[in-house]
Amino acid sequence: MFRKLTIIIFFSILSACFLLLPSFTIHPEKGVYIDKQQAQKAFVLLNKIRKDPNAYTERYEVSLRNIAPRPELHWNDSLAAVAERKALSMAFKEYFGPVDPDGYGINYYVNKAYGISSDLVKNKKQSDLEAIEGGASSGEVAIKNIVTDKDHLGLEGQKLLLGEGDFNASLIDVGIGYVHGTGATKYWSYTCIIIAKHS
């Protein structure tokens, strides 16, 4: 009787755990996983570039001479969690862009997890707070690719990361998600960088 009750409780707890998992949970057979170490390396490099953009002009073979130095960004676990979910979502839902298949931009998710100005969530597709990159071999390469606009996605990502313009310069917190993909995903990796400030 006791053994049967124990088994029932075990499977009840196991079922409850599966219900709590998001729809894009890591699937071991697909080999997609979050790499927090690469996210931290990206974070360190991003702050180095923000401190002295001009120092990277020759190294990256792109002019960063007219970009003003900015203060270091502070790591925020809530933003990192949103960034990881976005990177996983792109890997598993097979899309790459600012708006997810449900029609929501990153501002919607950032507001739910972190809290931002109501001006930034007037439209559910708003995505002013993120830069994304697909296929980078490391978190540091992802930062370089966005800063140099290697993938020709536009300079909005560069401006966000380097704090160009009054709005971007006012942002103080960052969270980064780096996810390894596989041959079954569109890209071998997905990176999402979110920079924001509380409302």
PDB file of N, CA, C and O in Angstrom, residues 2 40 52 69 93 146 150 162 189 195:
ATOM      1  N   PHE A   2       1.882   1.266   0.906  1.00  0.00           N
ATOM      2  CA  PHE A   2       2.782   2.425   1.020  1.00  0.00           C
ATOM      3  C   PHE A   2       3.556   2.631  -0.276  1.00  0.00           C
ATOM      4  O   PHE A   2       3.720   3.747  -0.751  1.00  0.00           O
ATOM      5  N   GLN A  40      28.044  35.389 -20.519  1.00  0.00           N
ATOM      6  CA  GLN A  40      28.887  36.213 -19.650  1.00  0.00           C
ATOM      7  C   GLN A  40      30.088  36.781 -20.393  1.00  0.00           C
ATOM      8  O   GLN A  40      30.494  37.928 -20.171  1.00  0.00           O
ATOM      9  N   ASP A  52      35.401  52.164 -24.416  1.00  0.00           N
ATOM     10  CA  ASP A  52      36.310  52.814 -25.365  1.00  0.00           C
ATOM     11  C   ASP A  52      36.045  52.290 -26.776  1.00  0.00           C
ATOM     12  O   ASP A  52      36.806  51.475 -27.301  1.00  0.00           O
ATOM     13  N   PRO A  69      32.083  57.185 -25.419  1.00  0.00           N
ATOM     14  CA  PRO A  69      32.135  56.124 -24.391  1.00  0.00           C
ATOM     15  C   PRO A  69      30.882  56.184 -23.514  1.00  0.00           C
ATOM     16  O   PRO A  69      30.316  57.258 -23.292  1.00  0.00           O
ATOM     17  N   LYS A  93      11.019  27.530 -32.591  1.00  0.00           N
ATOM     18  CA  LYS A  93       9.877  27.924 -33.417  1.00  0.00           C
ATOM     19  C   LYS A  93      10.292  28.327 -34.826  1.00  0.00           C
ATOM     20  O   LYS A  93       9.474  28.773 -35.618  1.00  0.00           O
ATOM     21  N   ILE A 146      27.181  42.241 -34.235  1.00  0.00           N
ATOM     22  CA  ILE A 146      26.148  43.278 -34.100  1.00  0.00           C
ATOM     23  C   ILE A 146      26.776  44.669 -34.166  1.00  0.00           C
ATOM     24  O   ILE A 146      26.278  45.562 -34.851  1.00  0.00           O
ATOM     25  N   LYS A 150      27.689  43.043 -39.275  1.00  0.00           N
ATOM     26  CA  LYS A 150      28.192  42.041 -40.209  1.00  0.00           C
ATOM     27  C   LYS A 150      27.075  41.403 -41.033  1.00  0.00           C
ATOM     28  O   LYS A 150      27.242  41.117 -42.215  1.00  0.00           O
ATOM     29  N   LEU A 162      25.833  50.177 -28.066  1.00  0.00           N
ATOM     30  CA  LEU A 162      26.827  51.208 -27.755  1.00  0.00           C
ATOM     31  C   LEU A 162      26.210  52.455 -27.132  1.00  0.00           C
ATOM     32  O   LEU A 162      26.909  53.429 -26.866  1.00  0.00           O
ATOM     33  N   SER A 189      23.639  28.924 -33.718  1.00  0.00           N
ATOM     34  CA  SER A 189      23.483  29.575 -32.417  1.00  0.00           C
ATOM     35  C   SER A 189      22.509  30.733 -32.553  1.00  0.00           C
ATOM     36  O   SER A 189      22.299  31.256 -33.659  1.00  0.00           O
ATOM     37  N   ILE A 195      18.713  45.345 -23.476  1.00  0.00           N
ATOM     38  CA  ILE A 195      19.216  46.456 -22.660  1.00  0.00           C
ATOM     39  C   ILE A 195      18.023  47.337 -22.313  1.00  0.00           C
ATOM     40  O   ILE A 195      17.248  47.731 -23.184  1.00  0.00           O
TER      41      ILE A 195
END
